[in-house]
Amino acid sequence: VTAVRLAERLRAGELSPREAVEWYLGRIEGHSALNAYITVLAEEALAEADAAFSAAERGPLWGVPVAVKDVIDVAGARTTAASEILRGNVAARDAVVVERLRAAGAIVLGKLNLHEFAYGALSTSPHFGPVRNPWNADRVAGGSSGGSGAAAAAGLAAGTLGTDTAGSVRIPAAFCGVTGHRPSTGLVPNDGVVPVSWSFDTVGPIARSAEDCSLLLEAIAPDLVPDSGGDAPRIGLVTSLLEQADPRVAAVVEEAARGLGAEPVAAPVLARAGLIQQLVMLPEAAAAHLPWLRTRLPDYGADVRARLLAGLLLPATSYPTGLRGRRWLEGEVRPLFERFDLLAAPTMPIVPPLIGEDPVELGGERVPYRLTLIPFNSPWSCLGLPVTSVPCGFVDGLPVGLALVGRRGADAAVLGAARAFQQATDWHERRPPGVSEAI
Amino acid sequence: MGTESSLLSALRELARQQGVEPTDEDLEGVLGFLTRILPELEELEALLPPEVTP
């Protein structure tokens, strides 16, 4: 059931918050092999459900069980970031987004697995084990918010929060066949969230539908500007990205985008975004981790350690060049958003690879996994733009995601277009094998 | 070989100056990354108009 529908049923008294929590706890136990959760807060969630039942105020998420990526603090619970370094780190207070979820009535079920320190897109932590994709347990769930994507797909929470620095909400949403929204940078506060890169980090929802993502986003982003509605959005399909994708993925995305009335547009300048984002993100991540780089270096997984050391040893000029590049890119992309309200592209150029498969195959070549995702995700996060990834079809039984991108601050318009797409299609209603509907 | 060895030594010293002690394998990875990214950085620097500021 979607979060929106569950909230309606709870308000109508068709079931109690305790019944909802108990159902999800049973579900989490039944699908523990997915390794989506690092910490399940069973007793706490049941106590919150009982307290909610007698609460005087009932917000829009009243009694709705949710879960958050384990870089987001929940008071009294561990925030591990799927790392050895923070394995025993207990948060003293809730992150602001958790405070806001609770204020809207949500109940926190637990903390979701991820790529170590949210600094990678596989969610195969050497310390907490890989998240398995509900569509095929031998494949990755994507990342870094892999547990959030898997939990949303397998119905292990009614809604989830992830974080996105360079694709970490969108990639697992696409790989797990669910909907994810990367908000405009700055719309959602990051207080109480383990940082990757201050310039790009943002918390965002992953759930069954765009409507669910809107419900969650409205709770955590009170400054969200409502969609003014009006004419159907003009949508540009970015052919320069489409051409780089696996042809089978490209065909699925192209058909979906054309169904929305998208017109082809080439935007080769976007190819610069990957480097520009790296020049800013790598030094910021190294700076955020410097105390642990000095004292806990062997405790990082090999891939995360390599990226952090690269950031530490980049020439100092790379950072201002990255900032200048971002400013330049904004100017280059502005005409695109004068011509179009939204841009459409594949969220990822490939379907989820097998766990341990790196490099991966793309265009008949073996390519490092990380290099496949950067061209498709960095353009939007580099510019702080809102992006919703919606399921739009399948290749070999594995889900494919369509990314819809809007102007900065136009989150509601992007989600509105995603919702319109989902009213016309049923890809978001497909369930992984062995995952039943029930509640 | 000699050039690579001296580059690795320079990277090791730069890391040490910041209080970080990477292994040889770590530094070889960083050198590979820098070898790939520095020409791209140079190309971007040349592309950016001088009036564009951070």
Short mmCIF file of C-alpha atoms in Angstrom, two decimals:
data_model
loop_
_atom_site.label_atom_id
_atom_site.label_comp_id
_atom_site.label_asym_id
_atom_site.label_seq_id
_atom_site.Cartn_x
_atom_site.Cartn_y
_atom_site.Cartn_z
CA VAL A 1 0.00 0.00 0.00
CA THR A 2 1.24 3.48 -0.67
CA ALA A 3 2.05 5.86 2.18
CA VAL A 4 -0.77 8.13 1.05
CA ARG A 5 -3.30 5.30 1.13
CA LEU A 6 -2.01 3.99 4.46
CA ALA A 7 -2.32 7.47 6.00
CA GLU A 8 -5.93 7.62 4.77
CA ARG A 9 -6.71 4.19 6.24
CA LEU A 10 -5.16 5.13 9.57
CA ARG A 11 -7.14 8.37 9.73
CA ALA A 12 -10.33 6.47 8.85
CA GLY A 13 -9.70 4.09 11.75
CA GLU A 14 -9.47 1.04 9.49
CA LEU A 15 -6.36 0.05 11.41
CA SER A 16 -4.40 1.44 14.35
CA PRO A 17 -0.82 2.76 14.34
CA ARG A 18 0.20 -0.29 16.42
CA GLU A 19 -1.30 -2.65 13.85
CA ALA A 20 0.56 -0.84 11.08
CA VAL A 21 3.85 -0.98 12.97
CA GLU A 22 3.41 -4.66 13.85
CA TRP A 23 2.69 -5.47 10.21
CA TYR A 24 5.86 -3.72 9.02
CA LEU A 25 7.98 -5.30 11.76
CA GLY A 26 6.81 -8.72 10.61
CA ARG A 27 7.58 -7.79 7.06
CA ILE A 28 11.09 -6.60 7.96
CA GLU A 29 11.76 -9.92 9.68
CA GLY A 30 10.39 -11.86 6.72
CA HIS A 31 12.68 -10.04 4.29
CA SER A 32 15.76 -9.80 6.50
CA ALA A 33 17.85 -11.46 3.76
CA LEU A 34 17.67 -8.20 1.81
CA ASN A 35 19.83 -6.64 4.57
CA ALA A 36 17.98 -3.36 4.11
CA TYR A 37 18.07 -2.40 7.80
CA ILE A 38 21.06 -1.86 10.04
CA THR A 39 18.95 -1.13 13.13
CA VAL A 40 15.29 -1.99 13.70
CA LEU A 41 13.73 0.10 16.47
CA ALA A 42 10.92 -2.35 17.23
CA GLU A 43 10.20 -1.50 20.87
CA GLU A 44 10.55 2.21 20.28
CA ALA A 45 8.24 2.13 17.25
CA LEU A 46 5.58 0.17 19.13
CA ALA A 47 5.74 2.63 22.02
CA GLU A 48 5.46 5.55 19.57
CA ALA A 49 2.46 3.86 17.96
CA ASP A 50 0.70 3.55 21.31
CA ALA A 51 1.47 7.18 22.13
CA ALA A 52 0.22 8.27 18.70
CA PHE A 53 -3.09 6.55 19.26
CA SER A 54 -3.92 8.91 22.12
CA ALA A 55 -2.29 12.01 20.58
CA ALA A 56 -4.49 15.07 20.37
CA GLU A 57 -2.97 16.28 17.11
CA ARG A 58 -2.91 14.06 14.06
CA GLY A 59 -0.62 15.28 11.30
CA PRO A 60 -0.57 14.20 7.66
CA LEU A 61 1.72 11.24 8.43
CA TRP A 62 -0.14 10.22 11.59
CA GLY A 63 0.74 6.62 12.44
CA VAL A 64 2.63 6.03 9.17
CA PRO A 65 5.74 3.82 9.73
CA VAL A 66 8.82 5.20 8.01
CA ALA A 67 12.55 4.45 8.04
CA VAL A 68 15.62 6.60 7.45
CA LYS A 69 19.05 6.03 5.98
CA ASP A 70 21.64 5.36 8.67
CA VAL A 71 23.42 8.68 8.21
CA ILE A 72 20.38 10.51 9.63
CA ASP A 73 20.32 10.82 13.41
CA VAL A 74 17.51 9.33 15.46
CA ALA A 75 17.84 10.14 19.16
CA GLY A 76 19.02 7.16 21.19
CA ALA A 77 19.81 5.02 18.14
CA ARG A 78 23.13 4.31 16.45
CA THR A 79 24.11 6.30 13.38
CA THR A 80 26.70 4.01 11.84
CA ALA A 81 26.87 5.31 8.25
CA ALA A 82 27.51 1.60 7.51
CA SER A 83 31.06 2.23 8.70
CA GLU A 84 33.37 0.61 11.22
CA ILE A 85 34.37 4.05 12.43
CA LEU A 86 30.85 4.97 13.59
CA ARG A 87 29.71 1.46 14.56
CA GLY A 88 29.04 2.50 18.16
CA ASN A 89 27.97 6.10 17.52
CA VAL A 90 24.69 6.80 19.34
CA ALA A 91 22.88 10.00 18.41
CA ALA A 92 21.93 12.34 21.23
CA ARG A 93 19.07 13.98 19.33
CA ASP A 94 16.97 13.67 16.22
CA ALA A 95 18.09 15.17 12.93
CA VAL A 96 15.85 18.07 11.92
CA VAL A 97 14.22 15.93 9.20
CA VAL A 98 13.36 13.29 11.81
CA GLU A 99 11.92 15.95 14.11
CA ARG A 100 9.76 17.08 11.21
CA LEU A 101 8.64 13.56 10.32
CA ARG A 102 7.63 13.00 13.93
CA ALA A 103 5.85 16.37 14.06
CA ALA A 104 3.81 15.21 11.05
CA GLY A 105 2.90 12.05 12.98
CA ALA A 106 5.27 9.51 11.42
CA ILE A 107 6.67 6.59 13.41
CA VAL A 108 10.34 5.69 12.88
CA LEU A 109 10.84 1.95 12.32
CA GLY A 110 14.60 1.99 12.04
CA LYS A 111 17.82 2.86 10.25
CA LEU A 112 18.56 1.71 6.71
CA ASN A 113 21.75 0.22 5.23
CA LEU A 114 23.80 2.18 2.69
CA HIS A 115 27.16 2.52 0.98
CA GLU A 116 29.81 3.21 3.61
CA PHE A 117 29.62 6.90 4.61
CA ALA A 118 27.18 7.48 1.70
CA TYR A 119 30.29 7.75 -0.49
CA GLY A 120 29.63 5.30 -3.27
CA ALA A 121 26.69 3.90 -5.22
CA LEU A 122 26.71 0.15 -4.55
CA SER A 123 25.60 -0.23 -0.89
CA THR A 124 27.98 -3.13 -0.39
CA SER A 125 29.49 -2.08 2.91
CA PRO A 126 32.37 -4.34 3.97
CA HIS A 127 31.27 -3.75 7.56
CA PHE A 128 27.50 -4.33 7.40
CA GLY A 129 27.16 -6.43 4.23
CA PRO A 130 25.51 -5.72 0.90
CA VAL A 131 21.94 -4.59 0.46
CA ARG A 132 20.27 -7.02 -1.94
CA ASN A 133 17.99 -5.89 -4.72
CA PRO A 134 14.39 -7.11 -4.15
CA TRP A 135 14.03 -7.75 -7.90
CA ASN A 136 17.04 -10.08 -7.93
CA ALA A 137 18.89 -10.80 -4.71
CA ASP A 138 22.16 -11.41 -6.58
CA ARG A 139 22.19 -7.79 -7.74
CA VAL A 140 22.99 -4.51 -6.01
CA ALA A 141 20.26 -2.17 -4.84
CA GLY A 142 22.27 0.87 -5.96
CA GLY A 143 23.35 3.57 -3.60
CA SER A 144 24.30 5.12 -1.60
CA SER A 145 20.74 4.92 -0.19
CA GLY A 146 20.45 1.23 -1.15
CA GLY A 147 18.61 0.20 2.01
CA SER A 148 16.05 2.95 1.42
CA GLY A 149 15.43 1.78 -2.15
CA ALA A 150 15.18 -1.88 -1.14
CA ALA A 151 12.90 -1.12 1.82
CA ALA A 152 10.55 0.94 -0.34
CA ALA A 153 10.43 -1.77 -3.02
CA ALA A 154 9.88 -4.66 -0.62
CA GLY A 155 7.36 -2.78 1.55
CA LEU A 156 9.59 -2.70 4.64
CA ALA A 157 8.39 0.84 5.44
CA ALA A 158 5.60 2.97 4.04
CA GLY A 159 8.16 5.60 3.09
CA THR A 160 11.86 6.19 3.52
CA LEU A 161 14.42 8.97 3.55
CA GLY A 162 17.75 8.75 1.78
CA THR A 163 20.42 11.31 1.02
CA ASP A 164 21.78 12.40 -2.34
CA THR A 165 25.14 14.00 -3.07
CA ALA A 166 25.75 12.77 -6.61
CA GLY A 167 22.87 10.39 -7.30
CA SER A 168 22.36 8.53 -4.03
CA VAL A 169 18.56 8.87 -3.93
CA ARG A 170 17.97 8.51 -7.67
CA ILE A 171 20.18 5.48 -8.34
CA PRO A 172 18.63 3.12 -5.75
CA ALA A 173 15.17 4.36 -6.69
CA ALA A 174 15.83 3.41 -10.33
CA PHE A 175 17.50 0.08 -9.52
CA CYS A 176 14.77 -0.96 -7.07
CA GLY A 177 11.80 0.11 -9.22
CA VAL A 178 10.51 2.79 -6.86
CA THR A 179 10.22 6.58 -6.89
CA GLY A 180 12.89 8.87 -5.46
CA HIS A 181 13.18 12.63 -5.30
CA ARG A 182 16.40 14.59 -4.94
CA PRO A 183 15.22 18.00 -3.67
CA SER A 184 16.70 21.30 -4.77
CA THR A 185 19.89 21.76 -2.80
CA GLY A 186 19.18 23.74 0.37
CA LEU A 187 15.46 23.01 0.50
CA VAL A 188 15.83 20.36 3.22
CA PRO A 189 18.10 20.98 6.24
CA ASN A 190 21.06 18.65 6.74
CA ASP A 191 21.41 19.19 10.50
CA GLY A 192 22.00 15.82 12.15
CA VAL A 193 23.09 14.13 8.92
CA VAL A 194 26.63 12.72 8.41
CA PRO A 195 28.07 14.86 5.61
CA VAL A 196 29.70 13.84 2.34
CA SER A 197 29.97 17.19 0.61
CA TRP A 198 28.38 20.33 2.05
CA SER A 199 27.87 21.89 -1.38
CA PHE A 200 25.73 19.04 -2.72
CA ASP A 201 24.27 16.95 0.13
CA THR A 202 20.51 16.83 0.44
CA VAL A 203 18.00 14.57 2.17
CA GLY A 204 15.26 13.19 -0.09
CA PRO A 205 12.37 10.71 -0.01
CA ILE A 206 12.23 7.27 -1.64
CA ALA A 207 8.83 5.60 -1.70
CA ARG A 208 6.36 3.77 -3.87
CA SER A 209 5.00 6.75 -5.81
CA ALA A 210 5.53 10.41 -6.59
CA GLU A 211 2.48 11.15 -4.46
CA ASP A 212 4.17 9.42 -1.52
CA CYS A 213 7.38 11.37 -2.12
CA SER A 214 5.37 14.61 -2.11
CA LEU A 215 3.77 13.69 1.20
CA LEU A 216 7.17 13.02 2.77
CA LEU A 217 8.78 16.09 1.21
CA GLU A 218 6.00 18.38 2.42
CA ALA A 219 6.70 17.11 5.94
CA ILE A 220 10.46 17.73 5.86
CA ALA A 221 10.49 20.89 3.68
CA PRO A 222 8.03 23.47 4.97
CA ASP A 223 9.41 26.02 2.48
CA LEU A 224 8.37 23.87 -0.49
CA VAL A 225 6.75 26.09 -3.12
CA PRO A 226 3.44 24.58 -4.32
CA ASP A 227 3.07 23.73 -7.99
CA SER A 228 1.13 26.47 -9.75
CA GLY A 229 -0.31 23.94 -12.21
CA GLY A 230 -1.33 25.37 -15.55
CA ASP A 231 -0.29 24.13 -18.96
CA ALA A 232 1.36 20.77 -19.52
CA PRO A 233 5.12 21.14 -19.01
CA ARG A 234 7.41 21.39 -22.02
CA ILE A 235 9.84 18.49 -21.67
CA GLY A 236 13.19 18.05 -23.38
CA LEU A 237 14.61 14.53 -23.73
CA VAL A 238 18.39 14.79 -23.42
CA THR A 239 19.61 12.79 -26.41
CA SER A 240 23.29 13.24 -25.58
CA LEU A 241 22.68 11.14 -22.44
CA LEU A 242 20.30 8.73 -24.11
CA GLU A 243 23.02 7.87 -26.63
CA GLN A 244 25.42 6.88 -23.84
CA ALA A 245 23.00 4.41 -22.22
CA ASP A 246 22.63 0.69 -22.85
CA PRO A 247 20.43 0.64 -25.98
CA ARG A 248 17.79 -1.45 -24.22
CA VAL A 249 17.62 1.04 -21.33
CA ALA A 250 17.58 3.94 -23.77
CA ALA A 251 14.66 2.43 -25.68
CA VAL A 252 12.58 2.07 -22.51
CA VAL A 253 13.35 5.63 -21.39
CA GLU A 254 12.74 7.10 -24.83
CA GLU A 255 9.32 5.47 -25.08
CA ALA A 256 8.35 6.76 -21.63
CA ALA A 257 9.58 10.28 -22.36
CA ARG A 258 7.83 10.42 -25.70
CA GLY A 259 4.65 9.39 -23.89
CA LEU A 260 5.04 12.60 -21.92
CA GLY A 261 5.38 14.57 -25.15
CA ALA A 262 9.12 15.14 -24.76
CA GLU A 263 11.09 16.67 -27.62
CA PRO A 264 14.69 15.64 -28.28
CA VAL A 265 17.40 18.06 -27.24
CA ALA A 266 21.16 17.61 -27.27
CA ALA A 267 23.06 19.03 -24.32
CA PRO A 268 26.69 17.95 -24.73
CA VAL A 269 27.83 20.60 -22.24
CA LEU A 270 26.43 18.40 -19.46
CA ALA A 271 29.42 16.11 -20.00
CA ARG A 272 31.53 18.69 -18.10
CA ALA A 273 29.47 18.32 -14.93
CA GLY A 274 31.07 15.11 -13.73
CA LEU A 275 34.54 16.60 -13.47
CA ILE A 276 33.22 19.85 -12.01
CA GLN A 277 31.35 18.05 -9.25
CA GLN A 278 34.36 15.84 -8.47
CA LEU A 279 36.62 18.89 -8.09
CA VAL A 280 34.35 20.25 -5.35
CA MET A 281 33.05 17.06 -3.78
CA LEU A 282 36.34 15.20 -3.31
CA PRO A 283 38.11 17.93 -1.29
CA GLU A 284 34.99 18.62 0.78
CA ALA A 285 34.64 14.93 1.65
CA ALA A 286 38.33 14.74 2.55
CA ALA A 287 37.96 17.80 4.78
CA ALA A 288 34.91 16.33 6.51
CA HIS A 289 36.79 13.08 7.16
CA LEU A 290 40.23 14.51 7.96
CA PRO A 291 40.20 13.66 11.69
CA TRP A 292 39.40 10.01 10.88
CA LEU A 293 41.83 9.92 7.95
CA ARG A 294 44.51 10.77 10.50
CA THR A 295 43.48 8.23 13.13
CA ARG A 296 41.31 5.52 11.52
CA LEU A 297 42.54 5.18 7.93
CA PRO A 298 42.69 1.33 7.90
CA ASP A 299 39.08 1.17 9.11
CA TYR A 300 37.67 2.51 5.84
CA GLY A 301 36.65 0.18 3.03
CA ALA A 302 39.10 0.26 0.13
CA ASP A 303 36.92 2.23 -2.33
CA VAL A 304 35.92 4.93 0.16
CA ARG A 305 39.50 5.27 1.42
CA ALA A 306 40.72 5.71 -2.16
CA ARG A 307 38.23 8.49 -2.89
CA LEU A 308 38.98 10.29 0.37
CA LEU A 309 42.74 10.16 -0.25
CA ALA A 310 42.21 11.44 -3.79
CA GLY A 311 40.39 14.44 -2.31
CA LEU A 312 43.18 14.98 0.21
CA LEU A 313 45.88 15.06 -2.47
CA LEU A 314 44.22 16.98 -5.28
CA PRO A 315 45.96 20.26 -6.12
CA ALA A 316 44.52 23.19 -4.16
CA THR A 317 43.49 24.96 -7.38
CA SER A 318 41.04 22.18 -8.21
CA TYR A 319 38.50 23.42 -5.66
CA PRO A 320 38.11 27.02 -6.91
CA THR A 321 38.22 25.72 -10.48
CA GLY A 322 35.34 23.40 -9.61
CA LEU A 323 33.36 26.29 -8.09
CA ARG A 324 34.04 28.43 -11.16
CA GLY A 325 33.06 25.53 -13.38
CA ARG A 326 29.78 25.17 -11.57
CA ARG A 327 29.01 28.88 -12.06
CA TRP A 328 29.92 28.57 -15.75
CA LEU A 329 27.77 25.46 -16.18
CA GLU A 330 24.75 27.25 -14.67
CA GLY A 331 25.01 29.81 -17.44
CA GLU A 332 25.38 27.16 -20.11
CA VAL A 333 22.32 25.22 -18.91
CA ARG A 334 20.06 28.27 -18.40
CA PRO A 335 18.90 28.40 -22.06
CA LEU A 336 17.75 24.80 -21.80
CA PHE A 337 15.37 25.76 -19.01
CA GLU A 338 14.13 28.78 -20.96
CA ARG A 339 13.10 26.41 -23.73
CA PHE A 340 11.85 23.57 -21.50
CA ASP A 341 10.15 23.32 -18.10
CA LEU A 342 11.62 19.88 -17.48
CA LEU A 343 14.40 17.72 -18.84
CA ALA A 344 14.14 13.94 -19.11
CA ALA A 345 16.96 11.38 -19.21
CA PRO A 346 17.77 7.89 -18.00
CA THR A 347 18.45 7.87 -14.25
CA MET A 348 21.07 5.21 -14.90
CA PRO A 349 22.45 3.91 -18.20
CA ILE A 350 22.45 0.28 -17.05
CA VAL A 351 20.34 -2.13 -15.02
CA PRO A 352 21.60 -3.08 -11.56
CA PRO A 353 24.84 -5.08 -11.80
CA LEU A 354 25.57 -8.27 -9.93
CA ILE A 355 26.98 -7.84 -6.43
CA GLY A 356 30.76 -7.78 -6.90
CA GLU A 357 30.54 -7.02 -10.64
CA ASP A 358 32.83 -4.07 -11.33
CA PRO A 359 33.68 -3.11 -14.05
CA VAL A 360 30.31 -3.46 -15.72
CA GLU A 361 29.36 -3.79 -19.38
CA LEU A 362 28.18 -0.68 -21.21
CA GLY A 363 28.18 -0.20 -24.96
CA GLY A 364 30.12 -3.42 -25.53
CA GLU A 365 32.96 -2.30 -23.23
CA ARG A 366 33.89 -3.01 -19.64
CA VAL A 367 33.59 0.27 -17.73
CA PRO A 368 34.19 0.99 -14.03
CA TYR A 369 30.74 1.15 -12.45
CA ARG A 370 31.38 4.58 -10.98
CA LEU A 371 32.12 6.05 -14.39
CA THR A 372 28.76 4.86 -15.73
CA LEU A 373 26.72 6.81 -13.22
CA ILE A 374 28.57 10.15 -13.10
CA PRO A 375 27.43 11.54 -16.51
CA PHE A 376 23.80 10.77 -15.69
CA ASN A 377 23.66 12.07 -12.14
CA SER A 378 26.28 14.80 -11.68
CA PRO A 379 24.73 17.36 -14.08
CA TRP A 380 21.68 17.76 -11.88
CA SER A 381 23.26 17.56 -8.43
CA CYS A 382 26.14 19.80 -9.52
CA LEU A 383 23.57 22.50 -10.30
CA GLY A 384 21.38 21.82 -7.26
CA LEU A 385 18.35 20.96 -9.41
CA PRO A 386 15.35 18.90 -8.26
CA VAL A 387 15.09 15.45 -9.84
CA THR A 388 12.50 12.73 -9.52
CA SER A 389 13.30 9.21 -10.70
CA VAL A 390 10.23 7.17 -11.64
CA PRO A 391 10.05 3.54 -12.74
CA CYS A 392 9.36 3.45 -16.48
CA GLY A 393 9.84 -0.14 -17.64
CA PHE A 394 12.04 -3.20 -17.44
CA VAL A 395 15.06 -4.75 -19.15
CA ASP A 396 15.64 -8.46 -18.48
CA GLY A 397 13.12 -8.27 -15.63
CA LEU A 398 15.06 -5.47 -13.92
CA PRO A 399 13.62 -1.99 -13.39
CA VAL A 400 14.63 1.11 -15.35
CA GLY A 401 14.27 4.68 -14.07
CA LEU A 402 13.30 7.87 -15.89
CA ALA A 403 14.78 11.07 -14.41
CA LEU A 404 12.65 14.21 -14.60
CA VAL A 405 14.63 17.37 -13.83
CA GLY A 406 13.30 20.86 -13.11
CA ARG A 407 14.46 24.37 -12.40
CA ARG A 408 15.94 24.99 -8.98
CA GLY A 409 13.11 25.38 -6.47
CA ALA A 410 10.52 23.80 -8.77
CA ASP A 411 10.34 20.57 -6.74
CA ALA A 412 6.55 20.48 -6.67
CA ALA A 413 6.38 20.90 -10.45
CA VAL A 414 8.80 18.02 -10.98
CA LEU A 415 6.86 15.80 -8.60
CA GLY A 416 3.63 16.90 -10.28
CA ALA A 417 4.93 15.74 -13.66
CA ALA A 418 6.07 12.46 -12.10
CA ARG A 419 2.62 12.02 -10.57
CA ALA A 420 0.98 12.69 -13.96
CA PHE A 421 3.24 10.03 -15.50
CA GLN A 422 2.20 7.57 -12.81
CA GLN A 423 -1.47 8.32 -13.34
CA ALA A 424 -0.99 7.30 -16.98
CA THR A 425 1.21 4.23 -16.36
CA ASP A 426 1.44 1.40 -13.86
CA TRP A 427 5.18 0.75 -13.71
CA HIS A 428 5.28 2.03 -10.11
CA GLU A 429 2.65 -0.52 -9.11
CA ARG A 430 4.71 -3.54 -10.21
CA ARG A 431 6.09 -5.53 -7.30
CA PRO A 432 9.25 -7.61 -7.11
CA PRO A 433 8.80 -11.39 -7.18
CA GLY A 434 7.89 -12.74 -3.77
CA VAL A 435 6.84 -9.35 -2.44
CA SER A 436 3.14 -9.41 -1.66
CA GLU A 437 0.69 -6.61 -1.07
CA ALA A 438 -1.17 -7.01 2.16
CA ILE A 439 -1.76 -4.31 4.72
CA MET B 1 59.82 3.69 -12.76
CA GLY B 2 62.01 6.34 -11.16
CA THR B 3 59.55 9.11 -11.93
CA GLU B 4 56.63 7.14 -10.53
CA SER B 5 58.62 6.32 -7.43
CA SER B 6 59.44 9.97 -6.84
CA LEU B 7 55.81 10.97 -7.45
CA LEU B 8 54.67 8.41 -4.88
CA SER B 9 57.25 9.76 -2.43
CA ALA B 10 55.97 13.28 -3.00
CA LEU B 11 52.35 12.20 -2.43
CA ARG B 12 53.39 10.30 0.71
CA GLU B 13 55.10 13.37 2.08
CA LEU B 14 52.13 15.59 1.23
CA ALA B 15 49.82 13.18 3.08
CA ARG B 16 52.21 12.99 6.04
CA GLN B 17 52.32 16.76 6.27
CA GLN B 18 48.57 16.58 6.81
CA GLY B 19 48.89 13.86 9.43
CA VAL B 20 47.74 10.99 7.18
CA GLU B 21 49.79 7.83 6.56
CA PRO B 22 48.54 5.97 3.48
CA THR B 23 49.96 2.66 2.25
CA ASP B 24 51.89 2.26 -1.01
CA GLU B 25 48.80 0.66 -2.56
CA ASP B 26 46.66 3.65 -1.49
CA LEU B 27 49.13 6.05 -3.09
CA GLU B 28 49.32 4.08 -6.33
CA GLY B 29 45.54 4.42 -6.55
CA VAL B 30 45.73 8.16 -5.95
CA LEU B 31 48.46 8.53 -8.57
CA GLY B 32 46.32 6.68 -11.12
CA PHE B 33 43.41 8.98 -10.34
CA LEU B 34 45.54 12.12 -10.61
CA THR B 35 47.06 10.93 -13.88
CA ARG B 36 43.56 10.69 -15.30
CA ILE B 37 42.01 13.82 -13.82
CA LEU B 38 44.80 16.41 -14.07
CA PRO B 39 44.68 16.72 -17.88
CA GLU B 40 40.88 17.13 -17.63
CA LEU B 41 41.40 19.81 -14.97
CA GLU B 42 43.85 21.64 -17.22
CA GLU B 43 41.38 21.49 -20.09
CA LEU B 44 38.60 22.90 -17.88
CA GLU B 45 40.84 25.70 -16.62
CA ALA B 46 41.53 26.70 -20.22
CA LEU B 47 37.83 26.58 -21.09
CA LEU B 48 36.57 28.81 -18.28
CA PRO B 49 36.33 32.50 -19.19
CA PRO B 50 38.44 34.58 -16.77
CA GLU B 51 35.43 36.65 -15.68
CA VAL B 52 33.74 33.55 -14.20
CA THR B 53 34.38 33.59 -10.46
CA PRO B 54 33.50 30.98 -7.81
#
